Every structure is written in structure tokens, then in C-alpha cells.
Amino acid sequence: MELIDLSHTIFDGVKTIKGVPGPIICDFWERESTRKNYSDGSTFQMGKIEMISNTGTYMDCPFHRYADGHDLSGLPLANCVNLPTLIIDAPHENGLAVDVSFFKNLDVHKKAILVRTGWSAFFNTEKYVTNHPFLTEDAAIFLKENGATLVGIDSHNIDDTRTTRRPVHTILLRENILIVEHLTNMATIAENKKIYFSAVPPKIIGMGTFPVRAYVKVE
């Protein structure tokens, strides 16, 4: 069994979404200043982070799009842990739109569908946030109608951000199909293997998006 990390590293100032500030990461407790609190000379660091929830590799649950959708605290673990997985190859060099033709004749029922475009190579650059690969509306309809559990992509957004419409988020999240954006390291996943995907955010009330440690188990 092999575990492959599909998550971007979050660091101070990292840029994930155009126009959204990067995180501020610092000490709340600085190590040496805590020494006086402990008779045995122990020291501790306690970190502080100010961060938009859409940072790094993150998961969208229904509340991100719908006020009546479940938030992170209502996320069933069965929907994001150890999911049988299909890797869909859609190299960005061949075009940005990932339409229904990439998914037809595939059994997506109760699976994590991960779209591998190679766009993650541009993460934290200006190129990453414009003219990126995306799923089309007909692809989202197919995935909804055929019972996918989760859909992920190694790109800036699962929708086409050159427009003001968001049909993929709208269709998938209404059906409680989770979305994971900004995956990375997908080129290392071997073909013709049994693959299982996991990505779990913290259990937070009132939030629909948060960074995850996304990974696959390859058998």
C-alpha cells in the first residue's frame, strides 16, 4: 500500500484565489517566552493563523453554495474517507474544458472522481488563477445523475471563472456531492491500481469550506 499526498502546503502569504489575501501565520506563544512558566525549563510554541477558508487544497460542502445545505459540522465521514476513486486524465495542453465525454461509459457511482489536468504546476503564480481547466455543466449533470460522491480537480476552480456563472458548484453541491479544489501531485498516481481517496476538514459549525489534507491510498 502507498499513500500519496495530494495537498498543497499552506505557508505565510501563499496565494490560492485571485483577489483573496493569503494567510498570516505567526506565533501566539513564542517558544523562549514560555520558559518562565515551567519549573523544568520546558518551552512551547503555540501558533496563530488568520486565513480565508478557501486556502490551499480545500473542500466545499453544500453550505458553501446553499444556506440550507449542511456545513462542515454535518459532513458524514463516509462521504470523504476511503472512497473508491477514478482518475480522469484531461491534460490542460489539450484544452481547458472537461466535458461529459471524459466521463461517459464510466461507473462513477459512490466514487471520488479526481480530474488530473496538470494545472497544479502553476500554483501560487499569476498564471494559475486565469484561463484554467474546469468542468462543464453537462459533466456536472452526468456526475450528479450517476451518483458520484465527491469530485476533485487540480485546478484553480471546478467552474469556468471567465464567466459569472457557477453551474458545477450549483449542480453538485445541491446533490450533496462534495468538491475538492486545488489538488496537486496527481502525476505520481499509478494507472491500473485500486485507489481510495480521503480528505477530511475540521468539524466547524457555520462554515462551508476549509483546507483538507487530501491523499490517496494506492493498493
PDB file of C-alpha atoms in Angstrom:
ATOM      1  CA  MET A   1       0.000   0.000   0.000  1.00  0.00           C
ATOM      2  CA  GLU A   2       1.215   3.507  -0.872  1.00  0.00           C
ATOM      3  CA  LEU A   3      -0.082   6.829   0.464  1.00  0.00           C
ATOM      4  CA  ILE A   4       0.206   9.812  -1.906  1.00  0.00           C
ATOM      5  CA  ASP A   5      -0.299  13.335  -0.573  1.00  0.00           C
ATOM      6  CA  LEU A   6      -2.418  15.477  -2.939  1.00  0.00           C
ATOM      7  CA  SER A   7      -2.380  18.671  -0.846  1.00  0.00           C
ATOM      8  CA  HIS A   8      -0.590  21.968  -1.395  1.00  0.00           C
ATOM      9  CA  THR A   9       1.474  23.198   1.543  1.00  0.00           C
ATOM     10  CA  ILE A  10      -0.039  26.231   3.285  1.00  0.00           C
ATOM     11  CA  PHE A  11       2.531  28.867   4.219  1.00  0.00           C
ATOM     12  CA  ASP A  12       2.516  32.508   5.204  1.00  0.00           C
ATOM     13  CA  GLY A  13       1.227  34.598   2.289  1.00  0.00           C
ATOM     14  CA  VAL A  14       0.502  31.739  -0.134  1.00  0.00           C
ATOM     15  CA  LYS A  15      -1.887  32.793  -2.918  1.00  0.00           C
ATOM     16  CA  THR A  16      -4.756  30.444  -3.725  1.00  0.00           C
ATOM     17  CA  ILE A  17      -7.580  32.543  -5.235  1.00  0.00           C
ATOM     18  CA  LYS A  18      -7.271  35.747  -7.231  1.00  0.00           C
ATOM     19  CA  GLY A  19      -8.144  38.795  -5.122  1.00  0.00           C
ATOM     20  CA  VAL A  20      -8.204  36.855  -1.839  1.00  0.00           C
ATOM     21  CA  PRO A  21      -5.453  37.507   0.732  1.00  0.00           C
ATOM     22  CA  GLY A  22      -3.045  34.789   1.696  1.00  0.00           C
ATOM     23  CA  PRO A  23      -2.813  33.529   5.277  1.00  0.00           C
ATOM     24  CA  ILE A  24      -0.898  35.294   8.044  1.00  0.00           C
ATOM     25  CA  ILE A  25       0.937  32.694  10.140  1.00  0.00           C
ATOM     26  CA  CYS A  26       2.796  33.680  13.292  1.00  0.00           C
ATOM     27  CA  ASP A  27       3.461  32.759  16.927  1.00  0.00           C
ATOM     28  CA  PHE A  28       0.828  33.321  19.581  1.00  0.00           C
ATOM     29  CA  TRP A  29       3.177  31.840  22.152  1.00  0.00           C
ATOM     30  CA  GLU A  30       6.810  32.367  21.190  1.00  0.00           C
ATOM     31  CA  ARG A  31       8.894  29.467  22.471  1.00  0.00           C
ATOM     32  CA  GLU A  32      11.506  31.198  24.631  1.00  0.00           C
ATOM     33  CA  SER A  33       8.970  33.480  26.311  1.00  0.00           C
ATOM     34  CA  THR A  34       7.186  30.438  27.770  1.00  0.00           C
ATOM     35  CA  ARG A  35      10.226  29.125  29.632  1.00  0.00           C
ATOM     36  CA  LYS A  36       9.416  31.173  32.729  1.00  0.00           C
ATOM     37  CA  ASN A  37       6.083  29.403  33.102  1.00  0.00           C
ATOM     38  CA  TYR A  38       7.562  25.949  33.753  1.00  0.00           C
ATOM     39  CA  SER A  39       9.841  24.912  36.604  1.00  0.00           C
ATOM     40  CA  ASP A  40      11.558  22.252  34.498  1.00  0.00           C
ATOM     41  CA  GLY A  41      12.572  24.676  31.735  1.00  0.00           C
ATOM     42  CA  SER A  42      10.020  23.379  29.236  1.00  0.00           C
ATOM     43  CA  THR A  43       9.188  25.625  26.295  1.00  0.00           C
ATOM     44  CA  PHE A  44       6.225  25.534  23.933  1.00  0.00           C
ATOM     45  CA  GLN A  45       5.170  27.175  20.710  1.00  0.00           C
ATOM     46  CA  MET A  46       1.501  27.962  20.037  1.00  0.00           C
ATOM     47  CA  GLY A  47       0.729  29.186  16.554  1.00  0.00           C
ATOM     48  CA  LYS A  48      -1.776  31.711  15.269  1.00  0.00           C
ATOM     49  CA  ILE A  49      -3.230  31.863  11.768  1.00  0.00           C
ATOM     50  CA  GLU A  50      -5.505  34.385  10.071  1.00  0.00           C
ATOM     51  CA  MET A  51      -6.817  32.687   6.973  1.00  0.00           C
ATOM     52  CA  ILE A  52      -9.618  32.736   4.429  1.00  0.00           C
ATOM     53  CA  SER A  53     -11.291  29.311   4.431  1.00  0.00           C
ATOM     54  CA  ASN A  54     -10.581  28.922   0.700  1.00  0.00           C
ATOM     55  CA  THR A  55      -6.832  28.442   1.125  1.00  0.00           C
ATOM     56  CA  GLY A  56      -4.575  25.724  -0.220  1.00  0.00           C
ATOM     57  CA  THR A  57      -6.287  22.435  -1.070  1.00  0.00           C
ATOM     58  CA  TYR A  58      -9.813  22.696   0.311  1.00  0.00           C
ATOM     59  CA  MET A  59     -13.220  21.037   0.356  1.00  0.00           C
ATOM     60  CA  ASP A  60     -16.560  22.642  -0.469  1.00  0.00           C
ATOM     61  CA  CYS A  61     -19.651  21.187   1.196  1.00  0.00           C
ATOM     62  CA  PRO A  62     -23.256  22.255   0.417  1.00  0.00           C
ATOM     63  CA  PHE A  63     -23.310  25.243   2.817  1.00  0.00           C
ATOM     64  CA  HIS A  64     -20.685  26.936   0.656  1.00  0.00           C
ATOM     65  CA  ARG A  65     -23.349  27.388  -2.032  1.00  0.00           C
ATOM     66  CA  TYR A  66     -26.663  26.929  -0.195  1.00  0.00           C
ATOM     67  CA  ALA A  67     -27.836  28.474   3.078  1.00  0.00           C
ATOM     68  CA  ASP A  68     -29.915  25.354   3.775  1.00  0.00           C
ATOM     69  CA  GLY A  69     -27.102  22.924   2.942  1.00  0.00           C
ATOM     70  CA  HIS A  70     -25.128  21.103   5.615  1.00  0.00           C
ATOM     71  CA  ASP A  71     -21.972  22.805   6.860  1.00  0.00           C
ATOM     72  CA  LEU A  72     -18.672  21.177   7.819  1.00  0.00           C
ATOM     73  CA  SER A  73     -20.072  20.037  11.153  1.00  0.00           C
ATOM     74  CA  GLY A  74     -22.695  17.979   9.323  1.00  0.00           C
ATOM     75  CA  LEU A  75     -20.293  16.285   6.923  1.00  0.00           C
ATOM     76  CA  PRO A  76     -20.617  12.478   7.023  1.00  0.00           C
ATOM     77  CA  LEU A  77     -17.179  10.873   7.225  1.00  0.00           C
ATOM     78  CA  ALA A  78     -18.400   8.135   4.891  1.00  0.00           C
ATOM     79  CA  ASN A  79     -18.584  10.771   2.134  1.00  0.00           C
ATOM     80  CA  CYS A  80     -14.935  11.803   2.343  1.00  0.00           C
ATOM     81  CA  VAL A  81     -12.883   8.883   3.684  1.00  0.00           C
ATOM     82  CA  ASN A  82     -11.540   5.851   1.836  1.00  0.00           C
ATOM     83  CA  LEU A  83     -13.664   6.410  -1.269  1.00  0.00           C
ATOM     84  CA  PRO A  84     -13.107   4.170  -4.318  1.00  0.00           C
ATOM     85  CA  THR A  85     -11.568   6.525  -6.842  1.00  0.00           C
ATOM     86  CA  LEU A  86     -11.390   7.147 -10.578  1.00  0.00           C
ATOM     87  CA  ILE A  87      -8.642   9.311 -12.061  1.00  0.00           C
ATOM     88  CA  ILE A  88      -9.753  11.232 -15.153  1.00  0.00           C
ATOM     89  CA  ASP A  89      -6.891  12.385 -17.357  1.00  0.00           C
ATOM     90  CA  ALA A  90      -7.598  15.747 -19.012  1.00  0.00           C
ATOM     91  CA  PRO A  91      -4.230  17.414 -19.765  1.00  0.00           C
ATOM     92  CA  HIS A  92      -4.616  21.180 -19.948  1.00  0.00           C
ATOM     93  CA  GLU A  93      -2.439  21.242 -23.062  1.00  0.00           C
ATOM     94  CA  ASN A  94      -5.335  19.573 -24.921  1.00  0.00           C
ATOM     95  CA  GLY A  95      -7.942  22.135 -23.837  1.00  0.00           C
ATOM     96  CA  LEU A  96      -9.396  23.685 -20.712  1.00  0.00           C
ATOM     97  CA  ALA A  97     -12.997  22.392 -20.816  1.00  0.00           C
ATOM     98  CA  VAL A  98     -13.525  18.936 -19.258  1.00  0.00           C
ATOM     99  CA  ASP A  99     -16.896  17.962 -20.676  1.00  0.00           C
ATOM    100  CA  VAL A 100     -19.186  14.953 -20.367  1.00  0.00           C
ATOM    101  CA  SER A 101     -17.204  12.974 -22.934  1.00  0.00           C
ATOM    102  CA  PHE A 102     -14.478  12.394 -20.322  1.00  0.00           C
ATOM    103  CA  PHE A 103     -16.941  10.575 -18.035  1.00  0.00           C
ATOM    104  CA  LYS A 104     -19.344   8.703 -20.317  1.00  0.00           C
ATOM    105  CA  ASN A 105     -19.200   4.896 -20.087  1.00  0.00           C
ATOM    106  CA  LEU A 106     -17.554   5.138 -16.652  1.00  0.00           C
ATOM    107  CA  ASP A 107     -19.081   3.838 -13.434  1.00  0.00           C
ATOM    108  CA  VAL A 108     -18.915   6.871 -11.133  1.00  0.00           C
ATOM    109  CA  HIS A 109     -21.493   5.674  -8.598  1.00  0.00           C
ATOM    110  CA  LYS A 110     -20.388   6.242  -4.983  1.00  0.00           C
ATOM    111  CA  LYS A 111     -16.874   7.119  -6.121  1.00  0.00           C
ATOM    112  CA  ALA A 112     -14.457  10.014  -5.803  1.00  0.00           C
ATOM    113  CA  ILE A 113     -13.799  11.397  -9.269  1.00  0.00           C
ATOM    114  CA  LEU A 114     -10.440  13.188  -9.479  1.00  0.00           C
ATOM    115  CA  VAL A 115      -9.686  15.200 -12.616  1.00  0.00           C
ATOM    116  CA  ARG A 116      -5.983  15.336 -13.426  1.00  0.00           C
ATOM    117  CA  THR A 117      -5.114  18.306 -15.650  1.00  0.00           C
ATOM    118  CA  GLY A 118      -1.551  19.155 -14.591  1.00  0.00           C
ATOM    119  CA  TRP A 119      -2.550  22.751 -13.827  1.00  0.00           C
ATOM    120  CA  SER A 120      -1.262  22.492 -10.249  1.00  0.00           C
ATOM    121  CA  ALA A 121       2.244  23.110 -11.601  1.00  0.00           C
ATOM    122  CA  PHE A 122       1.308  26.815 -11.738  1.00  0.00           C
ATOM    123  CA  PHE A 123       0.005  27.082  -8.151  1.00  0.00           C
ATOM    124  CA  ASN A 124       0.873  30.360  -6.354  1.00  0.00           C
ATOM    125  CA  THR A 125       1.553  32.145  -9.677  1.00  0.00           C
ATOM    126  CA  GLU A 126      -0.476  34.631 -11.723  1.00  0.00           C
ATOM    127  CA  LYS A 127      -0.956  32.027 -14.458  1.00  0.00           C
ATOM    128  CA  TYR A 128      -2.723  29.667 -12.056  1.00  0.00           C
ATOM    129  CA  VAL A 129      -5.734  31.909 -11.460  1.00  0.00           C
ATOM    130  CA  THR A 130      -6.677  32.692 -15.075  1.00  0.00           C
ATOM    131  CA  ASN A 131      -7.737  30.574 -18.065  1.00  0.00           C
ATOM    132  CA  HIS A 132      -7.574  27.389 -16.016  1.00  0.00           C
ATOM    133  CA  PRO A 133      -9.118  23.932 -16.665  1.00  0.00           C
ATOM    134  CA  PHE A 134     -12.696  23.421 -15.467  1.00  0.00           C
ATOM    135  CA  LEU A 135     -15.660  21.048 -15.659  1.00  0.00           C
ATOM    136  CA  THR A 136     -18.574  21.858 -17.932  1.00  0.00           C
ATOM    137  CA  GLU A 137     -22.220  21.912 -16.937  1.00  0.00           C
ATOM    138  CA  ASP A 138     -23.011  18.712 -18.862  1.00  0.00           C
ATOM    139  CA  ALA A 139     -20.213  16.925 -16.997  1.00  0.00           C
ATOM    140  CA  ALA A 140     -21.674  18.030 -13.660  1.00  0.00           C
ATOM    141  CA  ILE A 141     -25.128  16.820 -14.679  1.00  0.00           C
ATOM    142  CA  PHE A 142     -23.709  13.415 -15.629  1.00  0.00           C
ATOM    143  CA  LEU A 143     -21.850  13.089 -12.324  1.00  0.00           C
ATOM    144  CA  LYS A 144     -24.987  14.085 -10.405  1.00  0.00           C
ATOM    145  CA  GLU A 145     -27.300  11.738 -12.296  1.00  0.00           C
ATOM    146  CA  ASN A 146     -24.896   8.821 -11.941  1.00  0.00           C
ATOM    147  CA  GLY A 147     -24.293   9.170  -8.223  1.00  0.00           C
ATOM    148  CA  ALA A 148     -20.726  10.404  -7.740  1.00  0.00           C
ATOM    149  CA  THR A 149     -19.874  11.063  -4.077  1.00  0.00           C
ATOM    150  CA  LEU A 150     -17.061  13.599  -4.478  1.00  0.00           C
ATOM    151  CA  VAL A 151     -15.414  15.430  -7.375  1.00  0.00           C
ATOM    152  CA  GLY A 152     -11.923  16.912  -7.231  1.00  0.00           C
ATOM    153  CA  ILE A 153      -9.675  18.813  -9.625  1.00  0.00           C
ATOM    154  CA  ASP A 154      -6.044  20.007  -9.615  1.00  0.00           C
ATOM    155  CA  SER A 155      -7.030  23.450 -10.857  1.00  0.00           C
ATOM    156  CA  HIS A 156      -7.957  26.916  -9.602  1.00  0.00           C
ATOM    157  CA  ASN A 157     -11.710  26.268  -9.735  1.00  0.00           C
ATOM    158  CA  ILE A 158     -14.013  23.472 -10.819  1.00  0.00           C
ATOM    159  CA  ASP A 159     -16.109  26.095 -12.671  1.00  0.00           C
ATOM    160  CA  ASP A 160     -15.043  28.347 -15.532  1.00  0.00           C
ATOM    161  CA  THR A 161     -14.176  31.611 -13.790  1.00  0.00           C
ATOM    162  CA  ARG A 162     -14.057  33.526 -17.071  1.00  0.00           C
ATOM    163  CA  THR A 163     -17.841  33.756 -16.709  1.00  0.00           C
ATOM    164  CA  THR A 164     -20.083  34.879 -13.836  1.00  0.00           C
ATOM    165  CA  ARG A 165     -21.950  31.541 -13.744  1.00  0.00           C
ATOM    166  CA  ARG A 166     -21.098  28.666 -11.391  1.00  0.00           C
ATOM    167  CA  PRO A 167     -23.142  25.709 -12.717  1.00  0.00           C
ATOM    168  CA  VAL A 168     -20.822  22.960 -11.461  1.00  0.00           C
ATOM    169  CA  HIS A 169     -20.874  24.159  -7.850  1.00  0.00           C
ATOM    170  CA  THR A 170     -24.627  24.702  -8.136  1.00  0.00           C
ATOM    171  CA  ILE A 171     -25.396  21.232  -9.513  1.00  0.00           C
ATOM    172  CA  LEU A 172     -23.008  19.153  -7.407  1.00  0.00           C
ATOM    173  CA  LEU A 173     -23.467  20.840  -4.033  1.00  0.00           C
ATOM    174  CA  ARG A 174     -27.267  20.786  -4.319  1.00  0.00           C
ATOM    175  CA  GLU A 175     -26.967  16.987  -4.507  1.00  0.00           C
ATOM    176  CA  ASN A 176     -24.561  16.830  -1.539  1.00  0.00           C
ATOM    177  CA  ILE A 177     -21.684  15.912  -3.857  1.00  0.00           C
ATOM    178  CA  LEU A 178     -18.529  17.273  -2.245  1.00  0.00           C
ATOM    179  CA  ILE A 179     -15.973  19.291  -4.209  1.00  0.00           C
ATOM    180  CA  VAL A 180     -12.214  19.384  -3.592  1.00  0.00           C
ATOM    181  CA  GLU A 181     -10.248  22.037  -5.484  1.00  0.00           C
ATOM    182  CA  HIS A 182      -6.520  22.774  -5.818  1.00  0.00           C
ATOM    183  CA  LEU A 183      -5.306  19.182  -5.691  1.00  0.00           C
ATOM    184  CA  THR A 184      -1.667  18.582  -6.565  1.00  0.00           C
ATOM    185  CA  ASN A 185       0.930  15.826  -7.064  1.00  0.00           C
ATOM    186  CA  MET A 186      -1.523  13.777  -9.125  1.00  0.00           C
ATOM    187  CA  ALA A 187       1.070  12.780 -11.719  1.00  0.00           C
ATOM    188  CA  THR A 188       2.511  10.349  -9.168  1.00  0.00           C
ATOM    189  CA  ILE A 189      -0.662   8.229  -9.021  1.00  0.00           C
ATOM    190  CA  ALA A 190      -0.066   4.998 -10.927  1.00  0.00           C
ATOM    191  CA  GLU A 191      -2.505   3.722 -13.533  1.00  0.00           C
ATOM    192  CA  ASN A 192      -4.473   0.479 -13.269  1.00  0.00           C
ATOM    193  CA  LYS A 193      -4.359   0.345  -9.471  1.00  0.00           C
ATOM    194  CA  LYS A 194      -7.061   0.258  -6.819  1.00  0.00           C
ATOM    195  CA  ILE A 195      -7.200   3.799  -5.469  1.00  0.00           C
ATOM    196  CA  TYR A 196      -9.021   5.198  -2.424  1.00  0.00           C
ATOM    197  CA  PHE A 197      -9.343   8.930  -1.700  1.00  0.00           C
ATOM    198  CA  SER A 198      -9.623  10.668   1.671  1.00  0.00           C
ATOM    199  CA  ALA A 199      -9.892  14.346   2.632  1.00  0.00           C
ATOM    200  CA  VAL A 200     -11.307  15.474   5.981  1.00  0.00           C
ATOM    201  CA  PRO A 201     -11.812  19.087   7.139  1.00  0.00           C
ATOM    202  CA  PRO A 202     -12.340  20.170  10.770  1.00  0.00           C
ATOM    203  CA  LYS A 203     -15.846  19.870  12.235  1.00  0.00           C
ATOM    204  CA  ILE A 204     -16.905  23.552  12.195  1.00  0.00           C
ATOM    205  CA  ILE A 205     -20.417  24.985  12.543  1.00  0.00           C
ATOM    206  CA  GLY A 206     -21.298  27.765  10.107  1.00  0.00           C
ATOM    207  CA  MET A 207     -18.569  27.150   7.546  1.00  0.00           C
ATOM    208  CA  GLY A 208     -18.891  25.520   4.136  1.00  0.00           C
ATOM    209  CA  THR A 209     -15.245  25.379   3.027  1.00  0.00           C
ATOM    210  CA  PHE A 210     -11.942  24.573   4.717  1.00  0.00           C
ATOM    211  CA  PRO A 211      -8.463  23.239   3.869  1.00  0.00           C
ATOM    212  CA  VAL A 212      -8.014  19.473   3.915  1.00  0.00           C
ATOM    213  CA  ARG A 213      -5.111  17.032   3.911  1.00  0.00           C
ATOM    214  CA  ALA A 214      -6.140  15.177   0.771  1.00  0.00           C
ATOM    215  CA  TYR A 215      -4.483  11.889  -0.138  1.00  0.00           C
ATOM    216  CA  VAL A 216      -4.986   8.633  -1.954  1.00  0.00           C
ATOM    217  CA  LYS A 217      -4.225   5.119  -0.831  1.00  0.00           C
ATOM    218  CA  VAL A 218      -2.957   3.018  -3.706  1.00  0.00           C
ATOM    219  CA  GLU A 219      -3.104  -0.749  -3.396  1.00  0.00           C
TER     220      GLU A 219
END
